[in-house]
Amino acid sequence: AVLMYLHNQDFEKALKVAESHVKDESVISDVLVAQAKNLVEVNGHSMDNLSKAESLLLRAGRIELAVKMYKELGMWDEAIRVCEQYSPALIDSVKRDMILSNRSDASCSSKAPAQTRSLLKSRKINNSTNIQDIQAEIEAAELAGDREGIMKNSLLMASRYVAKKSCEDALKVMKKYSSCLVLNEARALLSRIASNLFAFEDNYEPDISVWQHLRDCLLQLITSSSENHTNDSIFEKYLLLSHFFILKNILTNLINHPGAKELLMKISISLLRYTDIIRVDKAFYEAGKIAKENLKLDFAFVLWNHFLDLIDAIEEGDLSVDHSDFEATDIPFKVPLPSQPFCIESEPDLIENVKSWILQISMDSNIYHTLPVDTSRENVYEASLINNDGTVCLPCLVTGYPVTSSKMLELRPGKYAANRDDWNKLLILVKV
């Protein structure tokens, strides 16, 4: 059955059969590898596709194939990043291959036509120029009124910052020289920046200005995008997420004011819908914590219980996490797991404290270990955008919760809306 589904390129069903019936790790790994290969071969080499393929290969335990994928595309920074995060033993080998590749380019350039030699020379300069030199090139291009030079060099500078793991500086450059966002290369770079920020690697928590810069760059990219681009949906999703993280920061600072804690809880719970993009263990911890603080103890129990399941899976390297509590929701069950469990430096006993609370609350007969439902929507999970009949609600721009027609405040018909009550609560809070 697995082979039949693979032949038909129905990878989800192939994986489901492999996990449920075959239960052989090598077969599961082969399915994930086949899916990653198909994704890149069929859909192309956009940064979004490559990131998804990388996640699949990591889930398959085939780190060397993820490294090989980037090497074959000449994306040495990405290859080295994967090595640094998941297999440091491969770093020296990859760096040797990179040196040999550069030498090969240099050898070929002496025999290549003039146009090809020019491209190879440009690539060599781009690989060696430091940020100060690029800034000088931008300033010279500004004096000369060279718009193309400004665009290309600003994008090059942003990519240098990303390679140095400074997404904040990269976004500042892209916002300052926003004309670079019309270039196709900007889409891949901005997608990589967004993916890095939403992954919250090393438990790094961007401040509000980073999310604002990301939002502004994404909005500029989307509004200046031509109709030829078919993958704007992922950037629309990134834009919505950056908006929610901005609101999350604002509401956190207003947490002691009436109504702020409830709105913050709804946003945190809505973010679980996007855990195929944002860091999953962090999202479940924060949603459970704010639900607990709002005395939604049934909800908090389910969320924190799943948080502990995720922690166990991360620590044991087991990708099969029980998702049964969320089957009737729009919370994804196929999500990338971080290499290390989520932690907060100021709370070294965070995980143990969650375990203690779960144990304590599980003995309380008044607590029902179920998700809350919306009775006005035929008892569907209250935060789900998908109704029982398959229709889809717009997410509220204040909370991310589904917008129902009876409470709708349309901001842009068919695209952006808010629940009127939550909108009014936010307006009162921001006037404080």
Tab-separated table of C-alpha atoms in Angstrom:
chain	number	residue	atom	x	y	z
A	1	ALA	CA	0.000	0.000	0.000
A	2	VAL	CA	2.857	2.367	0.791
A	3	LEU	CA	4.419	1.759	-2.635
A	4	MET	CA	1.066	2.334	-4.346
A	5	TYR	CA	0.587	5.692	-2.653
A	6	LEU	CA	4.187	6.671	-3.398
A	7	HIS	CA	3.672	5.787	-7.065
A	8	ASN	CA	0.622	8.072	-7.106
A	9	GLN	CA	2.602	10.754	-5.239
A	10	ASP	CA	0.076	10.734	-2.409
A	11	PHE	CA	2.687	11.174	0.279
A	12	GLU	CA	0.299	11.951	3.144
A	13	LYS	CA	-1.495	8.638	2.776
A	14	ALA	CA	1.791	6.791	2.253
A	15	LEU	CA	3.125	8.263	5.490
A	16	LYS	CA	-0.072	7.504	7.382
A	17	VAL	CA	0.026	3.838	6.307
A	18	ALA	CA	3.732	3.588	7.111
A	19	GLU	CA	3.247	5.070	10.599
A	20	SER	CA	0.040	3.189	11.442
A	21	HIS	CA	0.631	-0.251	9.953
A	22	VAL	CA	4.211	-0.833	8.805
A	23	LYS	CA	5.781	0.852	11.853
A	24	ASP	CA	9.248	0.496	10.326
A	25	GLU	CA	11.401	3.603	10.791
A	26	SER	CA	13.308	2.939	7.566
A	27	VAL	CA	10.068	2.855	5.544
A	28	ILE	CA	8.820	6.073	7.194
A	29	SER	CA	12.175	7.672	6.423
A	30	ASP	CA	11.981	6.605	2.770
A	31	VAL	CA	8.512	8.156	2.428
A	32	LEU	CA	9.679	11.475	3.873
A	33	VAL	CA	12.749	11.502	1.605
A	34	ALA	CA	10.591	10.787	-1.457
A	35	GLN	CA	8.246	13.608	-0.495
A	36	ALA	CA	11.139	16.042	-0.071
A	37	LYS	CA	12.630	15.067	-3.429
A	38	ASN	CA	9.290	15.460	-5.179
A	39	LEU	CA	8.664	18.838	-3.559
A	40	VAL	CA	11.880	20.315	-4.953
A	41	GLU	CA	11.750	18.623	-8.349
A	42	VAL	CA	8.126	19.492	-9.067
A	43	ASN	CA	7.656	22.843	-7.324
A	44	GLY	CA	11.095	24.362	-7.870
A	45	HIS	CA	13.900	25.797	-5.767
A	46	SER	CA	12.147	28.638	-3.956
A	47	MET	CA	13.343	29.182	-0.391
A	48	ASP	CA	9.936	28.136	0.880
A	49	ASN	CA	10.102	24.786	-0.952
A	50	LEU	CA	13.685	24.197	0.144
A	51	SER	CA	12.795	24.920	3.776
A	52	LYS	CA	9.900	22.464	3.626
A	53	ALA	CA	12.123	19.848	1.963
A	54	GLU	CA	14.749	20.411	4.655
A	55	SER	CA	12.153	19.833	7.398
A	56	LEU	CA	11.054	16.587	5.767
A	57	LEU	CA	14.637	15.332	5.471
A	58	LEU	CA	15.331	16.214	9.096
A	59	ARG	CA	12.189	14.354	10.163
A	60	ALA	CA	13.494	11.406	8.155
A	61	GLY	CA	16.766	11.560	10.066
A	62	ARG	CA	18.628	12.163	6.787
A	63	ILE	CA	20.637	15.224	7.716
A	64	GLU	CA	23.270	14.414	5.099
A	65	LEU	CA	20.649	14.635	2.336
A	66	ALA	CA	19.557	18.094	3.494
A	67	VAL	CA	23.208	19.184	3.393
A	68	LYS	CA	23.648	17.608	-0.033
A	69	MET	CA	20.542	19.402	-1.367
A	70	TYR	CA	21.972	22.803	-0.476
A	71	LYS	CA	25.485	21.882	-1.689
A	72	GLU	CA	24.195	20.884	-5.112
A	73	LEU	CA	22.453	24.249	-5.421
A	74	GLY	CA	25.592	26.123	-4.370
A	75	MET	CA	23.874	27.342	-1.198
A	76	TRP	CA	26.877	26.880	1.035
A	77	ASP	CA	25.661	29.112	3.885
A	78	GLU	CA	22.547	26.950	4.190
A	79	ALA	CA	24.546	23.719	4.026
A	80	ILE	CA	26.844	24.921	6.799
A	81	ARG	CA	23.875	26.137	8.881
A	82	VAL	CA	22.290	22.661	8.778
A	83	CYS	CA	25.622	21.126	9.798
A	84	GLU	CA	26.042	23.558	12.688
A	85	GLN	CA	22.554	22.868	14.014
A	86	TYR	CA	22.238	19.128	13.483
A	87	SER	CA	25.568	17.510	12.601
A	88	PRO	CA	28.726	19.505	13.486
A	89	ALA	CA	30.885	16.566	12.378
A	90	LEU	CA	30.033	17.373	8.751
A	91	ILE	CA	31.164	21.020	8.853
A	92	ASP	CA	34.807	20.468	7.864
A	93	SER	CA	33.819	18.259	4.944
A	94	VAL	CA	31.320	20.821	3.646
A	95	LYS	CA	33.825	23.653	3.940
A	96	ARG	CA	36.373	21.630	1.950
A	97	ASP	CA	33.771	21.020	-0.747
A	98	MET	CA	32.996	24.746	-0.826
A	99	ILE	CA	36.670	25.620	-1.341
A	100	LEU	CA	36.990	23.046	-4.112
A	101	SER	CA	33.852	24.384	-5.746
A	102	ASN	CA	35.226	27.935	-5.735
A	103	ARG	CA	38.478	26.705	-7.245
A	104	SER	CA	36.534	24.877	-9.923
A	105	ASP	CA	34.663	28.072	-10.746
A	106	ALA	CA	37.927	29.939	-11.011
A	107	SER	CA	39.368	27.299	-13.358
A	108	CYS	CA	36.289	27.324	-15.549
A	109	SER	CA	36.250	31.099	-15.758
A	110	SER	CA	39.487	31.256	-17.787
A	111	LYS	CA	37.934	29.089	-20.494
A	112	ALA	CA	34.432	30.501	-20.357
A	113	PRO	CA	32.913	33.092	-22.734
A	114	ALA	CA	33.163	36.736	-21.660
A	115	GLN	CA	29.608	36.916	-20.331
A	116	THR	CA	30.082	33.777	-18.211
A	117	ARG	CA	33.448	35.043	-16.890
A	118	SER	CA	31.720	38.263	-15.867
A	119	LEU	CA	29.051	36.342	-13.944
A	120	LEU	CA	31.647	34.180	-12.203
A	121	LYS	CA	33.673	37.252	-11.289
A	122	SER	CA	30.551	38.924	-9.904
A	123	ARG	CA	29.782	35.837	-7.820
A	124	LYS	CA	33.327	35.757	-6.469
A	125	ILE	CA	33.112	39.417	-5.462
A	126	ASN	CA	29.728	38.858	-3.865
A	127	ASN	CA	31.101	35.963	-1.797
A	128	SER	CA	34.029	37.940	-0.424
A	129	THR	CA	32.844	41.543	-0.072
A	130	ASN	CA	32.257	42.650	3.512
A	131	ILE	CA	29.347	44.736	4.738
A	132	GLN	CA	31.338	48.001	4.883
A	133	ASP	CA	32.362	47.609	1.249
A	134	ILE	CA	28.767	46.917	0.227
A	135	GLN	CA	27.614	50.036	2.102
A	136	ALA	CA	30.180	52.050	0.138
A	137	GLU	CA	28.807	50.564	-3.099
A	138	ILE	CA	25.268	51.568	-2.095
A	139	GLU	CA	26.348	55.128	-1.288
A	140	ALA	CA	28.167	55.393	-4.617
A	141	ALA	CA	25.073	54.074	-6.424
A	142	GLU	CA	22.922	56.664	-4.627
A	143	LEU	CA	25.206	59.494	-5.727
A	144	ALA	CA	25.124	58.208	-9.300
A	145	GLY	CA	21.362	57.712	-9.273
A	146	ASP	CA	21.960	54.019	-10.049
A	147	ARG	CA	18.671	52.451	-8.883
A	148	GLU	CA	19.663	48.950	-9.996
A	149	GLY	CA	22.948	49.191	-8.116
A	150	ILE	CA	21.131	50.283	-4.966
A	151	MET	CA	18.679	47.387	-5.233
A	152	LYS	CA	21.244	44.669	-5.847
A	153	ASN	CA	23.752	45.859	-3.261
A	154	SER	CA	21.136	46.420	-0.547
A	155	LEU	CA	19.862	42.892	-1.114
A	156	LEU	CA	23.440	41.614	-0.980
A	157	MET	CA	23.990	43.431	2.319
A	158	ALA	CA	20.784	41.977	3.756
A	159	SER	CA	21.871	38.465	2.755
A	160	ARG	CA	25.227	39.022	4.497
A	161	TYR	CA	23.414	39.925	7.699
A	162	VAL	CA	21.230	36.810	7.425
A	163	ALA	CA	24.368	34.688	7.006
A	164	LYS	CA	25.612	36.261	10.248
A	165	LYS	CA	22.269	35.313	11.882
A	166	SER	CA	21.295	38.956	12.283
A	167	CYS	CA	17.794	39.012	10.832
A	168	GLU	CA	17.057	42.291	12.597
A	169	ASP	CA	19.822	44.132	10.707
A	170	ALA	CA	18.799	42.440	7.459
A	171	LEU	CA	15.232	43.719	7.859
A	172	LYS	CA	16.460	47.240	8.615
A	173	VAL	CA	18.389	47.230	5.336
A	174	MET	CA	15.460	45.868	3.330
A	175	LYS	CA	13.100	48.433	4.849
A	176	LYS	CA	15.493	51.336	4.247
A	177	TYR	CA	16.124	50.301	0.635
A	178	SER	CA	12.644	48.925	-0.004
A	179	SER	CA	13.080	49.116	-3.791
A	180	CYS	CA	15.053	45.849	-3.525
A	181	LEU	CA	11.827	44.052	-2.613
A	182	VAL	CA	10.737	43.983	-6.267
A	183	LEU	CA	13.602	41.590	-7.067
A	184	ASN	CA	12.802	37.868	-7.213
A	185	GLU	CA	15.757	37.162	-4.943
A	186	ALA	CA	14.119	39.284	-2.227
A	187	ARG	CA	11.239	36.836	-1.972
A	188	ALA	CA	13.535	33.940	-1.104
A	189	LEU	CA	15.556	36.040	1.345
A	190	LEU	CA	12.509	37.481	3.112
A	191	SER	CA	10.976	34.001	3.324
A	192	ARG	CA	14.164	32.763	4.964
A	193	ILE	CA	14.190	35.672	7.429
A	194	ALA	CA	10.551	35.071	8.371
A	195	SER	CA	11.147	31.325	8.784
A	196	ASN	CA	14.162	31.978	11.015
A	197	LEU	CA	12.268	34.417	13.235
A	198	PHE	CA	9.185	32.209	13.578
A	199	ALA	CA	11.417	29.256	14.519
A	200	PHE	CA	12.597	31.127	17.666
A	201	GLU	CA	15.933	29.306	17.507
A	202	ASP	CA	18.049	29.365	20.671
A	203	ASN	CA	14.917	30.700	22.412
A	204	TYR	CA	15.633	34.131	20.898
A	205	GLU	CA	12.670	36.456	21.432
A	206	PRO	CA	12.567	39.343	18.898
A	207	ASP	CA	11.321	42.666	20.234
A	208	ILE	CA	8.396	44.521	18.706
A	209	SER	CA	10.551	46.568	16.313
A	210	VAL	CA	11.733	43.381	14.564
A	211	TRP	CA	8.146	42.251	13.977
A	212	GLN	CA	7.258	45.737	12.741
A	213	HIS	CA	10.140	45.728	10.249
A	214	LEU	CA	9.112	42.254	9.061
A	215	ARG	CA	5.484	43.342	8.669
A	216	ASP	CA	6.464	46.451	6.700
A	217	CYS	CA	8.770	44.511	4.361
A	218	LEU	CA	6.167	41.796	3.770
A	219	LEU	CA	3.468	44.366	3.049
A	220	GLN	CA	5.766	46.164	0.598
A	221	LEU	CA	6.655	42.888	-1.116
A	222	ILE	CA	3.031	41.779	-1.449
A	223	THR	CA	1.740	45.125	-2.712
A	224	SER	CA	4.552	45.421	-5.270
A	225	SER	CA	4.240	41.785	-6.373
A	226	SER	CA	3.278	41.037	-9.963
A	227	GLU	CA	0.436	38.693	-10.814
A	228	ASN	CA	2.998	36.146	-12.037
A	229	HIS	CA	3.784	35.044	-8.504
A	230	THR	CA	1.703	32.094	-7.368
A	231	ASN	CA	3.135	31.674	-3.856
A	232	ASP	CA	1.976	34.944	-2.313
A	233	SER	CA	-0.239	32.952	0.077
A	234	ILE	CA	2.754	32.057	2.251
A	235	PHE	CA	3.751	35.729	2.449
A	236	GLU	CA	0.164	36.646	3.344
A	237	LYS	CA	0.398	34.124	6.167
A	238	TYR	CA	3.758	35.552	7.294
A	239	LEU	CA	2.197	39.036	7.242
A	240	LEU	CA	-0.706	37.922	9.426
A	241	LEU	CA	1.664	36.230	11.873
A	242	SER	CA	3.914	39.294	12.142
A	243	HIS	CA	0.774	41.360	12.845
A	244	PHE	CA	-0.259	38.982	15.643
A	245	PHE	CA	3.204	39.065	17.221
A	246	ILE	CA	3.083	42.879	17.217
A	247	LEU	CA	-0.290	42.788	18.971
A	248	LYS	CA	1.028	40.138	21.360
A	249	ASN	CA	3.857	42.490	22.389
A	250	ILE	CA	1.495	45.432	22.835
A	251	LEU	CA	-0.998	43.443	24.923
A	252	THR	CA	1.784	41.955	27.067
A	253	ASN	CA	2.794	45.501	28.008
A	254	LEU	CA	-0.849	46.284	28.859
A	255	ILE	CA	-1.454	43.002	30.698
A	256	ASN	CA	-2.636	44.664	33.930
A	257	HIS	CA	-5.376	46.616	32.164
A	258	PRO	CA	-8.903	45.146	31.965
A	259	GLY	CA	-9.471	43.049	28.862
A	260	ALA	CA	-5.819	42.740	27.795
A	261	LYS	CA	-5.297	39.276	29.263
A	262	GLU	CA	-8.341	37.864	27.459
A	263	LEU	CA	-7.250	39.244	24.058
A	264	LEU	CA	-3.714	37.977	24.643
A	265	MET	CA	-5.072	34.521	25.442
A	266	LYS	CA	-7.093	34.412	22.225
A	267	ILE	CA	-4.082	35.441	20.117
A	268	SER	CA	-1.855	32.840	21.811
A	269	ILE	CA	-4.439	30.120	21.185
A	270	SER	CA	-4.970	31.210	17.569
A	271	LEU	CA	-1.224	30.959	16.932
A	272	LEU	CA	-1.463	27.192	17.474
A	273	ARG	CA	-3.132	27.107	14.045
A	274	TYR	CA	0.223	28.091	12.534
A	275	THR	CA	2.570	25.695	14.328
A	276	ASP	CA	3.673	24.312	10.971
A	277	ILE	CA	5.482	27.670	10.739
A	278	ILE	CA	6.085	28.913	14.279
A	279	ARG	CA	7.910	27.003	17.008
A	280	VAL	CA	5.444	24.418	18.276
A	281	ASP	CA	6.584	23.733	21.860
A	282	LYS	CA	6.875	27.454	22.623
A	283	ALA	CA	3.410	28.105	21.173
A	284	PHE	CA	1.741	25.391	23.273
A	285	TYR	CA	3.547	26.464	26.445
A	286	GLU	CA	2.523	30.115	26.077
A	287	ALA	CA	-1.078	29.282	25.105
A	288	GLY	CA	-1.422	26.972	28.123
A	289	LYS	CA	0.113	29.535	30.446
A	290	ILE	CA	-2.195	32.390	29.454
A	291	ALA	CA	-5.228	30.058	29.485
A	292	LYS	CA	-4.297	29.106	33.052
A	293	GLU	CA	-3.942	32.777	34.018
A	294	ASN	CA	-7.433	33.398	32.590
A	295	LEU	CA	-8.709	30.495	34.743
A	296	LYS	CA	-9.531	28.416	31.651
A	297	LEU	CA	-8.183	25.371	33.463
A	298	ASP	CA	-9.756	22.720	31.193
A	299	PHE	CA	-8.162	24.411	28.193
A	300	ALA	CA	-4.835	24.919	29.974
A	301	PHE	CA	-4.677	21.240	30.933
A	302	VAL	CA	-5.090	20.044	27.332
A	303	LEU	CA	-2.532	22.549	25.996
A	304	TRP	CA	0.113	21.949	28.647
A	305	ASN	CA	-0.385	18.200	28.481
A	306	HIS	CA	0.396	18.375	24.760
A	307	PHE	CA	3.370	20.628	25.538
A	308	LEU	CA	4.807	17.845	27.690
A	309	ASP	CA	4.183	15.316	24.889
A	310	LEU	CA	6.155	17.578	22.564
A	311	ILE	CA	9.006	17.913	25.073
A	312	ASP	CA	9.209	14.116	25.382
A	313	ALA	CA	9.277	13.758	21.589
A	314	ILE	CA	12.059	16.350	21.247
A	315	GLU	CA	14.187	14.791	23.974
A	316	GLU	CA	13.715	11.260	22.665
A	317	GLY	CA	13.990	12.153	18.989
A	318	ASP	CA	10.573	10.591	18.393
A	319	LEU	CA	8.542	12.365	15.724
A	320	SER	CA	5.254	10.579	16.469
A	321	VAL	CA	3.381	12.885	18.858
A	322	ASP	CA	-0.153	12.022	19.976
A	323	HIS	CA	-2.473	14.521	18.284
A	324	SER	CA	-5.797	12.915	19.236
A	325	ASP	CA	-6.940	15.872	21.377
A	326	PHE	CA	-6.834	18.118	18.299
A	327	GLU	CA	-8.293	15.884	15.593
A	328	ALA	CA	-11.429	18.008	15.110
A	329	THR	CA	-9.487	21.277	14.910
A	330	ASP	CA	-7.432	23.216	12.372
A	331	ILE	CA	-4.272	22.816	14.492
A	332	PRO	CA	-1.733	20.994	12.253
A	333	PHE	CA	-0.335	17.660	13.375
A	334	LYS	CA	2.615	17.491	10.963
A	335	VAL	CA	4.941	20.086	12.410
A	336	PRO	CA	8.737	20.464	12.578
A	337	LEU	CA	10.214	19.828	16.013
A	338	PRO	CA	13.101	21.958	17.333
A	339	SER	CA	16.369	20.275	18.210
A	340	GLN	CA	16.171	21.352	21.874
A	341	PRO	CA	13.155	21.851	24.192
A	342	PHE	CA	11.825	25.340	24.784
A	343	CYS	CA	13.137	27.029	27.899
A	344	ILE	CA	13.241	30.442	29.557
A	345	GLU	CA	16.523	31.446	31.165
A	346	SER	CA	14.778	33.019	34.156
A	347	GLU	CA	12.659	29.878	34.709
A	348	PRO	CA	15.058	26.905	34.871
A	349	ASP	CA	12.340	24.658	36.356
A	350	LEU	CA	9.738	25.527	33.715
A	351	ILE	CA	9.123	21.992	32.473
A	352	GLU	CA	9.070	20.478	35.965
A	353	ASN	CA	6.607	23.138	37.094
A	354	VAL	CA	4.291	22.286	34.210
A	355	LYS	CA	4.516	18.590	35.084
A	356	SER	CA	3.647	19.313	38.713
A	357	TRP	CA	0.632	21.401	37.753
A	358	ILE	CA	-0.637	18.764	35.294
A	359	LEU	CA	-0.337	16.080	37.979
A	360	GLN	CA	-2.168	18.250	40.496
A	361	ILE	CA	-4.994	19.273	38.158
A	362	SER	CA	-5.508	15.743	36.823
A	363	MET	CA	-6.766	14.755	40.274
A	364	ASP	CA	-9.434	17.471	40.277
A	365	SER	CA	-12.768	15.892	39.318
A	366	ASN	CA	-14.181	19.332	38.478
A	367	ILE	CA	-11.746	19.792	35.598
A	368	TYR	CA	-12.784	18.334	32.236
A	369	HIS	CA	-9.853	17.541	29.991
A	370	THR	CA	-11.488	18.791	26.806
A	371	LEU	CA	-11.225	21.698	24.401
A	372	PRO	CA	-13.890	24.417	24.609
A	373	VAL	CA	-16.503	24.477	21.840
A	374	ASP	CA	-18.661	27.178	20.292
A	375	THR	CA	-22.315	26.210	20.758
A	376	SER	CA	-23.431	28.836	18.240
A	377	ARG	CA	-21.389	27.006	15.574
A	378	GLU	CA	-22.674	23.485	16.228
A	379	ASN	CA	-20.100	22.730	18.938
A	380	VAL	CA	-17.030	23.159	16.746
A	381	TYR	CA	-13.739	23.869	18.593
A	382	GLU	CA	-14.077	27.542	19.499
A	383	ALA	CA	-10.846	28.755	17.864
A	384	SER	CA	-11.226	26.744	14.642
A	385	LEU	CA	-11.737	28.697	11.425
A	386	ILE	CA	-13.330	25.623	9.829
A	387	ASN	CA	-17.029	25.019	10.442
A	388	ASN	CA	-18.621	21.573	10.589
A	389	ASP	CA	-19.983	22.028	7.056
A	390	GLY	CA	-16.492	22.740	5.690
A	391	THR	CA	-16.961	26.487	5.241
A	392	VAL	CA	-14.133	28.690	6.490
A	393	CYS	CA	-14.365	31.821	8.643
A	394	LEU	CA	-12.008	34.783	8.360
A	395	PRO	CA	-9.611	35.147	11.305
A	396	CYS	CA	-10.266	38.169	13.503
A	397	LEU	CA	-7.456	40.699	13.033
A	398	VAL	CA	-7.515	41.391	16.771
A	399	THR	CA	-7.469	37.843	18.155
A	400	GLY	CA	-7.189	35.344	15.303
A	401	TYR	CA	-10.454	33.739	16.439
A	402	PRO	CA	-13.107	33.016	13.776
A	403	VAL	CA	-15.235	35.977	12.753
A	404	THR	CA	-18.933	35.159	12.716
A	405	SER	CA	-21.366	37.099	10.541
A	406	SER	CA	-23.423	38.353	13.489
A	407	LYS	CA	-20.415	40.050	15.068
A	408	MET	CA	-18.421	40.940	11.947
A	409	LEU	CA	-16.719	44.267	11.400
A	410	GLU	CA	-15.529	44.183	7.784
A	411	LEU	CA	-12.212	45.942	7.254
A	412	ARG	CA	-11.619	44.716	3.710
A	413	PRO	CA	-14.511	42.697	2.280
A	414	GLY	CA	-13.704	39.015	1.878
A	415	LYS	CA	-10.160	39.379	3.211
A	416	TYR	CA	-9.830	41.218	6.526
A	417	ALA	CA	-12.373	41.409	9.330
A	418	ALA	CA	-12.648	41.568	13.104
A	419	ASN	CA	-15.130	40.588	15.762
A	420	ARG	CA	-16.714	43.879	16.751
A	421	ASP	CA	-16.508	43.286	20.528
A	422	ASP	CA	-12.793	42.457	20.434
A	423	TRP	CA	-12.113	45.392	18.121
A	424	ASN	CA	-13.761	47.769	20.596
A	425	LYS	CA	-11.809	46.256	23.510
A	426	LEU	CA	-8.550	46.818	21.657
A	427	LEU	CA	-9.449	50.433	20.830
A	428	ILE	CA	-10.090	51.106	24.523
A	429	LEU	CA	-6.765	49.496	25.503
A	430	VAL	CA	-4.591	51.374	23.013
A	431	LYS	CA	-6.043	54.663	24.276
A	432	VAL	CA	-4.767	53.876	27.785
